[in-house]
PDB file of C-alpha atoms in Angstrom:
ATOM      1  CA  UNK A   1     105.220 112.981 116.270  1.00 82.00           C
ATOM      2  CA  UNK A   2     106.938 113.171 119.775  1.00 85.00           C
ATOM      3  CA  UNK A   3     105.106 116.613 120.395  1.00 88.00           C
ATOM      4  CA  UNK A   4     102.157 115.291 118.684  1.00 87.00           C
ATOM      5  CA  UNK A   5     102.212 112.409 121.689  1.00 87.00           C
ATOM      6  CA  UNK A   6     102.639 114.806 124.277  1.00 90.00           C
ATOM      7  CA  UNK A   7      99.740 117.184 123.690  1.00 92.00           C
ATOM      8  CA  UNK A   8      97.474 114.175 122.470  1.00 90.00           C
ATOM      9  CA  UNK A   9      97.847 112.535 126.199  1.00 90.00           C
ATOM     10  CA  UNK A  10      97.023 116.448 127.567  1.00 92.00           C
ATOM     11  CA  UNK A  11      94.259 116.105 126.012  1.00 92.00           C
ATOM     12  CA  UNK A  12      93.400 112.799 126.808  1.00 90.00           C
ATOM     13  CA  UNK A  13      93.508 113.366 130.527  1.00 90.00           C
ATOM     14  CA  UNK A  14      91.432 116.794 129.934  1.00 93.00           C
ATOM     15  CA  UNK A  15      88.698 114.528 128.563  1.00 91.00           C
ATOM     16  CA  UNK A  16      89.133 112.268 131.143  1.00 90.00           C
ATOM     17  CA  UNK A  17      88.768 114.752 133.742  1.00 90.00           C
ATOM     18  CA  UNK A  18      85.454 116.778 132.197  1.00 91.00           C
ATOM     19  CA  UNK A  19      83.917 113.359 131.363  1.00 89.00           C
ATOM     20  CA  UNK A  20      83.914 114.282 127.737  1.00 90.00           C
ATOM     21  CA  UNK A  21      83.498 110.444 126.260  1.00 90.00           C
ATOM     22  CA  UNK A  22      83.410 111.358 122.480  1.00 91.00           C
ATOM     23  CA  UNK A  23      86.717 113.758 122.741  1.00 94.00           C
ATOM     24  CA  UNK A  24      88.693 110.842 124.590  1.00 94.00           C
ATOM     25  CA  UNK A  25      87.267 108.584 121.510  1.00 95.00           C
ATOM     26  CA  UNK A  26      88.575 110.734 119.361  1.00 95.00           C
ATOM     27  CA  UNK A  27      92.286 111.592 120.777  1.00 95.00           C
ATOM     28  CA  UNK A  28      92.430 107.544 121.518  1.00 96.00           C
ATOM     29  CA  UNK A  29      92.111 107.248 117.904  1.00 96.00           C
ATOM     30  CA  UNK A  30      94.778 109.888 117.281  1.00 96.00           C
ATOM     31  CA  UNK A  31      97.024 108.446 119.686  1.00 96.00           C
ATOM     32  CA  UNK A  32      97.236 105.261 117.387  1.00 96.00           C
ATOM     33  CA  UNK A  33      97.300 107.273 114.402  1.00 95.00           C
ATOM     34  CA  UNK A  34     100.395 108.667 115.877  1.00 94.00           C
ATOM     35  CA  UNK A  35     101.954 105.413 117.173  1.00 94.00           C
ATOM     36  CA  UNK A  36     101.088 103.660 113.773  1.00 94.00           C
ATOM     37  CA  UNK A  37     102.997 105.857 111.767  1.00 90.00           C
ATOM     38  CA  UNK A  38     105.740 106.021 114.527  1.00 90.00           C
ATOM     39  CA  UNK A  39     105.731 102.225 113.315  1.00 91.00           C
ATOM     40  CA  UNK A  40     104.365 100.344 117.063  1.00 94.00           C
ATOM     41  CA  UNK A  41     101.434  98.705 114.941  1.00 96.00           C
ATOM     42  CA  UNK A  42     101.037  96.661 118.187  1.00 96.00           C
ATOM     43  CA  UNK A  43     100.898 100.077 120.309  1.00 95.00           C
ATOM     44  CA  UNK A  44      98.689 101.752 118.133  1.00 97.00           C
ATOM     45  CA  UNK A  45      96.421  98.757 118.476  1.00 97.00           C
ATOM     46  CA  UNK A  46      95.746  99.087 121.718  1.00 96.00           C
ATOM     47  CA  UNK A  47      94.431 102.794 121.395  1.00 97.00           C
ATOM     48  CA  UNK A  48      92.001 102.049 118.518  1.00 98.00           C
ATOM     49  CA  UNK A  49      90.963  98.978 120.311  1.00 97.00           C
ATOM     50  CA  UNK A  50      89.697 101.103 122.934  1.00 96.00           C
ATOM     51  CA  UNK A  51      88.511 103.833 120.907  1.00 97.00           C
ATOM     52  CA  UNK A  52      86.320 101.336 119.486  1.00 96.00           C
ATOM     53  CA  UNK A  53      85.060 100.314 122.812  1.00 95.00           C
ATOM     54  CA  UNK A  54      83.718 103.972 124.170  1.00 95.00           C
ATOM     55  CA  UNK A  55      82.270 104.850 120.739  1.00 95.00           C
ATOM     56  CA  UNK A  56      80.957 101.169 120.770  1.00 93.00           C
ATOM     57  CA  UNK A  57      79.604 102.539 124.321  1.00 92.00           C
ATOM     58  CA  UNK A  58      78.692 105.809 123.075  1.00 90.00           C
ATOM     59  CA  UNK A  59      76.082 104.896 120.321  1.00 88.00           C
ATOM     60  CA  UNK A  60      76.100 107.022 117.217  1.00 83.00           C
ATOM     61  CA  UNK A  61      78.934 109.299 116.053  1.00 91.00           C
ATOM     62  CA  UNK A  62      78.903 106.760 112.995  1.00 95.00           C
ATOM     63  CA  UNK A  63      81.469 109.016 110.767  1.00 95.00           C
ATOM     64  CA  UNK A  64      84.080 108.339 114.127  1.00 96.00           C
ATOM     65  CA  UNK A  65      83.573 105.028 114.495  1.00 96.00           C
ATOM     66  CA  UNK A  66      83.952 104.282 110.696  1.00 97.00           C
ATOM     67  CA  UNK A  67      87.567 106.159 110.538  1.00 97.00           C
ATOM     68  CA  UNK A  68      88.315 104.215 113.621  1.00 97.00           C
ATOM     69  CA  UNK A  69      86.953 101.137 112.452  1.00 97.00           C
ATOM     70  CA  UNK A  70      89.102 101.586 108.995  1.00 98.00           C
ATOM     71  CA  UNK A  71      92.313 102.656 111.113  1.00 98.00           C
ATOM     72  CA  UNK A  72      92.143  99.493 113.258  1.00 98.00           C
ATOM     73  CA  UNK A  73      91.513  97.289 110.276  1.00 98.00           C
ATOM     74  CA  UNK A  74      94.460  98.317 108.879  1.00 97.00           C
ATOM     75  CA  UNK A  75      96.647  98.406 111.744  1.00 97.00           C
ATOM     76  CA  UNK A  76      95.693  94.423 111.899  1.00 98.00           C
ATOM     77  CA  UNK A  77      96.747  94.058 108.580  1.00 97.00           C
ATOM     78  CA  UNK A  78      99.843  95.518 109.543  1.00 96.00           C
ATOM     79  CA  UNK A  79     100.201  92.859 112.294  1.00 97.00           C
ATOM     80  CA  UNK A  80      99.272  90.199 109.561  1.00 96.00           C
ATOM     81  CA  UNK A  81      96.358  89.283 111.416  1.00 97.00           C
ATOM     82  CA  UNK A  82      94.296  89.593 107.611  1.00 97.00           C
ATOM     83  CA  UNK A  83      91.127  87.789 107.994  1.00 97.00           C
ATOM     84  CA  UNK A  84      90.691  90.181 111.103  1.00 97.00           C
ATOM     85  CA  UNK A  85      91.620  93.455 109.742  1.00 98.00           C
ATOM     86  CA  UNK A  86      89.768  92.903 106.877  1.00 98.00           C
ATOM     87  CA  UNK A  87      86.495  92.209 108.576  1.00 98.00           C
ATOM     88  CA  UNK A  88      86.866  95.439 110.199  1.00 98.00           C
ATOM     89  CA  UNK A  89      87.361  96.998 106.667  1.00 98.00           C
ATOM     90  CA  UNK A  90      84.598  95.567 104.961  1.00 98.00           C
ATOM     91  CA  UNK A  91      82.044  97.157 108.145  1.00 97.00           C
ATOM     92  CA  UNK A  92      83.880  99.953 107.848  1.00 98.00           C
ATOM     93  CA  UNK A  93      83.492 100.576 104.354  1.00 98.00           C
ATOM     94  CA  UNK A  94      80.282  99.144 103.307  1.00 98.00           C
ATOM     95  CA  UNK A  95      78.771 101.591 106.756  1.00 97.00           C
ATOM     96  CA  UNK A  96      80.468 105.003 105.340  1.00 97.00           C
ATOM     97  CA  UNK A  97      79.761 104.549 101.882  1.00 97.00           C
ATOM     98  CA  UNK A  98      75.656 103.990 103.501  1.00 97.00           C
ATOM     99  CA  UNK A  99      75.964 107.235 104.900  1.00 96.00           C
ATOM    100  CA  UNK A 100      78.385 108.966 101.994  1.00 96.00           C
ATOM    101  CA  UNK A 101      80.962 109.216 103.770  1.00 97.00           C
ATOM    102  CA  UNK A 102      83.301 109.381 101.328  1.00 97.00           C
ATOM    103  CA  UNK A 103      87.314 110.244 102.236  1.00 97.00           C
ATOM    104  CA  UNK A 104      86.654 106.811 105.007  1.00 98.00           C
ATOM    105  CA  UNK A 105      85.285 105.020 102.273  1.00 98.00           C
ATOM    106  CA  UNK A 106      88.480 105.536  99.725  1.00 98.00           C
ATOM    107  CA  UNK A 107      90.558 104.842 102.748  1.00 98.00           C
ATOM    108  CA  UNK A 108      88.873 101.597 103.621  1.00 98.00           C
ATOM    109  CA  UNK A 109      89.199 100.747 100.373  1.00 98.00           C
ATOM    110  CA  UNK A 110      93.062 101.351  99.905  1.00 98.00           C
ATOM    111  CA  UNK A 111      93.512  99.760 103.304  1.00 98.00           C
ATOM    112  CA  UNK A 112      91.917  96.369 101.775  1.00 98.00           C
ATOM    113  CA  UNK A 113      93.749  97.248  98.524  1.00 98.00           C
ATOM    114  CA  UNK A 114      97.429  96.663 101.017  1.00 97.00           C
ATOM    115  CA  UNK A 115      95.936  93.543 102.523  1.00 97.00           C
ATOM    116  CA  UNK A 116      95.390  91.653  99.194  1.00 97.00           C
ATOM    117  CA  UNK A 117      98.905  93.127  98.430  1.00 97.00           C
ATOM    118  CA  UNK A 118     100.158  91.095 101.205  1.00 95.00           C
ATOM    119  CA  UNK A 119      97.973  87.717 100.368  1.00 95.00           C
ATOM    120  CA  UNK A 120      99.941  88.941  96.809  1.00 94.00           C
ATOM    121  CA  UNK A 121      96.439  88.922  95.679  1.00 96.00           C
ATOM    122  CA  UNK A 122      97.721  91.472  92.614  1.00 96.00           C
ATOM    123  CA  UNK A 123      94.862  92.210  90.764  1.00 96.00           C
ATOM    124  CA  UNK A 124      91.968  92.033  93.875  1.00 97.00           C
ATOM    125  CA  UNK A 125      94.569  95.047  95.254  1.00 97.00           C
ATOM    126  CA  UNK A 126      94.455  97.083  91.801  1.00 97.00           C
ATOM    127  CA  UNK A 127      90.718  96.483  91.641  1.00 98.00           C
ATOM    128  CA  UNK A 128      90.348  97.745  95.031  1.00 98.00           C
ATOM    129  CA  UNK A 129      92.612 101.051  94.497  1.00 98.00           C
ATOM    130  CA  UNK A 130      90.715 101.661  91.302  1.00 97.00           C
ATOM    131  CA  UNK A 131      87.556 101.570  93.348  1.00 98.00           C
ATOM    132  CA  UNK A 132      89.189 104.440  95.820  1.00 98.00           C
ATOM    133  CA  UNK A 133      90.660 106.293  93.080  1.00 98.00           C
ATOM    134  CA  UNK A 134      87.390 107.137  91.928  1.00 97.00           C
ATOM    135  CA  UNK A 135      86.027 108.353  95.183  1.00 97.00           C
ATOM    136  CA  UNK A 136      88.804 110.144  96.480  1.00 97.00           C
ATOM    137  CA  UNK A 137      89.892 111.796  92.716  1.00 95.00           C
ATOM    138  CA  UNK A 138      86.730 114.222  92.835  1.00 89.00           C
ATOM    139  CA  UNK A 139      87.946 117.524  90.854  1.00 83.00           C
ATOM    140  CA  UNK A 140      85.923 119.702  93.464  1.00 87.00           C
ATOM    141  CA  UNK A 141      87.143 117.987  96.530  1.00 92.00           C
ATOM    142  CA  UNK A 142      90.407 115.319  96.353  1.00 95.00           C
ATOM    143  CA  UNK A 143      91.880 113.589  98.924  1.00 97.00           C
ATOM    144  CA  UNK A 144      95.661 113.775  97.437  1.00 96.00           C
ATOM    145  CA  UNK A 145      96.876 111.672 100.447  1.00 96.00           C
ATOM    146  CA  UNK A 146      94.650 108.812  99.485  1.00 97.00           C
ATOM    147  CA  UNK A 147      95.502 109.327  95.604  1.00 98.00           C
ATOM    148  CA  UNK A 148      99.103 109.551  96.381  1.00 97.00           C
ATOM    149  CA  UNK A 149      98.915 105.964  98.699  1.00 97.00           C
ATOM    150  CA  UNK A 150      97.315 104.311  96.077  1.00 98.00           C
ATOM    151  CA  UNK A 151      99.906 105.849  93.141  1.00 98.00           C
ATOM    152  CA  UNK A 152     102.928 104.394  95.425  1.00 97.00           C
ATOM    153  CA  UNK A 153     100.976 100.838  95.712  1.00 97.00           C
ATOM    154  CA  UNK A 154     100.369 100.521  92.462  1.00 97.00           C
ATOM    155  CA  UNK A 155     104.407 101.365  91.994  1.00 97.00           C
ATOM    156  CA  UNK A 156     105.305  98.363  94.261  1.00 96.00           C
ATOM    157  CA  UNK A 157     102.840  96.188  92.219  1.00 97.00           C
ATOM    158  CA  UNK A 158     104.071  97.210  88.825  1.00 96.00           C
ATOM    159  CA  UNK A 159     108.280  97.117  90.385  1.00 94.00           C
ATOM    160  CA  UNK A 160     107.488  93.844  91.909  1.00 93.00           C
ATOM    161  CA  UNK A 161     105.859  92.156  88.474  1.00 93.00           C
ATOM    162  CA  UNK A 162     108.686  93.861  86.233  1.00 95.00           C
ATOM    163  CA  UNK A 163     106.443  95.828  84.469  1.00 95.00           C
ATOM    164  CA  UNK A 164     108.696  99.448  83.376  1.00 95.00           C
ATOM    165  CA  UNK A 165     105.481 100.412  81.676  1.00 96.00           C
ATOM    166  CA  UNK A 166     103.367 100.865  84.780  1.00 95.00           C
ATOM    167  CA  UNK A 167     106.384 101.451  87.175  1.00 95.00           C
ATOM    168  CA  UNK A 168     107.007 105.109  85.031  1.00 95.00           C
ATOM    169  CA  UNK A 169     103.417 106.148  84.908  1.00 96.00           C
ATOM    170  CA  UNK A 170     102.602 105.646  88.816  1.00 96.00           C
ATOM    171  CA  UNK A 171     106.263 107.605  89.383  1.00 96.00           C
ATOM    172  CA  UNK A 172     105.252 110.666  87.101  1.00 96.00           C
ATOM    173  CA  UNK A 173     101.884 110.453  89.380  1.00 96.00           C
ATOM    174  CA  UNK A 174     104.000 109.820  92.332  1.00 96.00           C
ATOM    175  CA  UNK A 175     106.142 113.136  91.757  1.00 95.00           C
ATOM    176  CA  UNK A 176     102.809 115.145  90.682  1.00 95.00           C
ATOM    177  CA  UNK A 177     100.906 114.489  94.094  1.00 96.00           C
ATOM    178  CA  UNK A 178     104.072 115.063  96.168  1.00 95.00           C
ATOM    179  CA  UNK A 179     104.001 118.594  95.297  1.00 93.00           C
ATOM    180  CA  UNK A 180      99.982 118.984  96.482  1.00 94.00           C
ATOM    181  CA  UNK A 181     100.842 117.312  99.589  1.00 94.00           C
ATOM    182  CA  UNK A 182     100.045 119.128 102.796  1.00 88.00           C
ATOM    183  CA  UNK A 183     101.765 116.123 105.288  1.00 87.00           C
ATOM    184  CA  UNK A 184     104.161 113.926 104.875  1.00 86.00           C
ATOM    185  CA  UNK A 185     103.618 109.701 105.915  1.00 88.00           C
ATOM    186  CA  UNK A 186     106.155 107.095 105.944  1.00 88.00           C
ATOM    187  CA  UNK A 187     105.251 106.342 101.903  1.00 92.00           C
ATOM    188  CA  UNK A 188     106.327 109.942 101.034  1.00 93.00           C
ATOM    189  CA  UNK A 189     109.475 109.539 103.054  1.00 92.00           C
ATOM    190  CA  UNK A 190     110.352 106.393 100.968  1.00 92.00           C
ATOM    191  CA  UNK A 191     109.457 107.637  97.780  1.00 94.00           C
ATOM    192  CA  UNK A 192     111.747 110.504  98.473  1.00 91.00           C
ATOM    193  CA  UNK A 193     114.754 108.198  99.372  1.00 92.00           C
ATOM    194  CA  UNK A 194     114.373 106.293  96.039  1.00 91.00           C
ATOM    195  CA  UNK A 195     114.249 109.953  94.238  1.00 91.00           C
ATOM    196  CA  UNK A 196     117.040 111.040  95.680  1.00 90.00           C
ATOM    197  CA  UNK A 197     119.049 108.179  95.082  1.00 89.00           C
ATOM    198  CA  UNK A 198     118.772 108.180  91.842  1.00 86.00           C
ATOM    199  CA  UNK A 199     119.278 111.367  91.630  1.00 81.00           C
ATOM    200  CA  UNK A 200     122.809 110.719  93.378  1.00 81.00           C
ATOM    201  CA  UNK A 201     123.427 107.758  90.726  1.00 70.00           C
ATOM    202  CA  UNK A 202     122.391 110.612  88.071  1.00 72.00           C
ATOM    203  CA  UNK A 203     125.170 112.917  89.502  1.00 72.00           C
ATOM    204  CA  UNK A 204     127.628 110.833  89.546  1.00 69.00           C
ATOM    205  CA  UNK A 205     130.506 111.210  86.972  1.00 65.00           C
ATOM    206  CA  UNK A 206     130.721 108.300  84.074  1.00 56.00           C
TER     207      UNK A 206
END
């Protein structure tokens, strides 16, 4: 992520310099990405804020603007401002699934899914993960990054209402997407710090 930073601001300043407006929208948006999952929500905010604004600017380059429209919404959830970030989820998603784009669409979706999580809106969240499930589980084409957030949310729901049932069917998905993951996130990390803990527990002599 640290070398991530440093070439995304190279390339910042190179769009900067040749007056290229749509590439500096698009490493402001990475820029967040990168701060977001560094965990600076408030950071990261600052760089899809003004993504928004030179797209907003630009005119057109809708399938942008939608991913930074769903990245900003859920940064604000993040920050617990809800009613906000989910304003910017509900444009984002109701605009990309208009124009079929559909990986933005199953992310808006799972983004809204975390807010109701936090409102501890249960069943509006599993409804909403349901919804991206089926847009981002396409046999010719899946998104296993979405599919795997929306396994390890539906794992917090199930641990949080007691429910061993669900818990052990969203781990056996959990452990199956792992292995088709091409990145990791800060869910993966987690996941693999409960595995390996119990696996420690496991190994442990009686």
């Amino acid at each position: 992520l640290v070398l991530a930073g440093v070439l995304a601001r190279e390339a910042l300043d190179l769009a900067l310099e040749q007056g290229d407006v749509k590439s500096q929208a698009g490493v402001l948006n990475t820029l967040g990405n990168i701060y977001h999952e560094e965990g600076d929500a408030s950071r990261a905010l600052g760089y899809y804020e003004r993504a928004l604004g030179v797209l907003d600017a630009l005119g057109g380059h809708d399938k942008l603007r939608t991913t930074v429209l769903t990245n900003l919404g859920g940064c604000l959830v993040d920050l617990r401002r809800l009613d906000e970030g989910m304003g910017r989820l509900r444009e984002a998603l109701a605009r990309s699934r208009e124009l079929g784009f559909r990986r933005v669409a199953a992310l808006s979706l799972t983004r809204l899914a975390e807010a109701w999580m936090r409102r501890g809106e249960h069943e509006r969240s599993l409804s909403a993960l349901g919804e991206s499930d089926a847009l981002a589980g396409r046999s010719d084409e899946a998104y296993n990054d979405i599919l795997f957030l929306n396994s390890f949310h539906r794992w917090q729901i199930a641990r949080h209402a007691g429910n061993p049932t669900r818990e052990k069917i969203a781990f056996g998905r959990l452990r199956h997407l792992r292995s088709l993951l091409e990145r990791r996130f800060p869910e993966v990390d987690e996941f693999g710090r409960h595995v390996e803990r119990i696996r420690r527990h496991h190994a442990q002599p009686a």
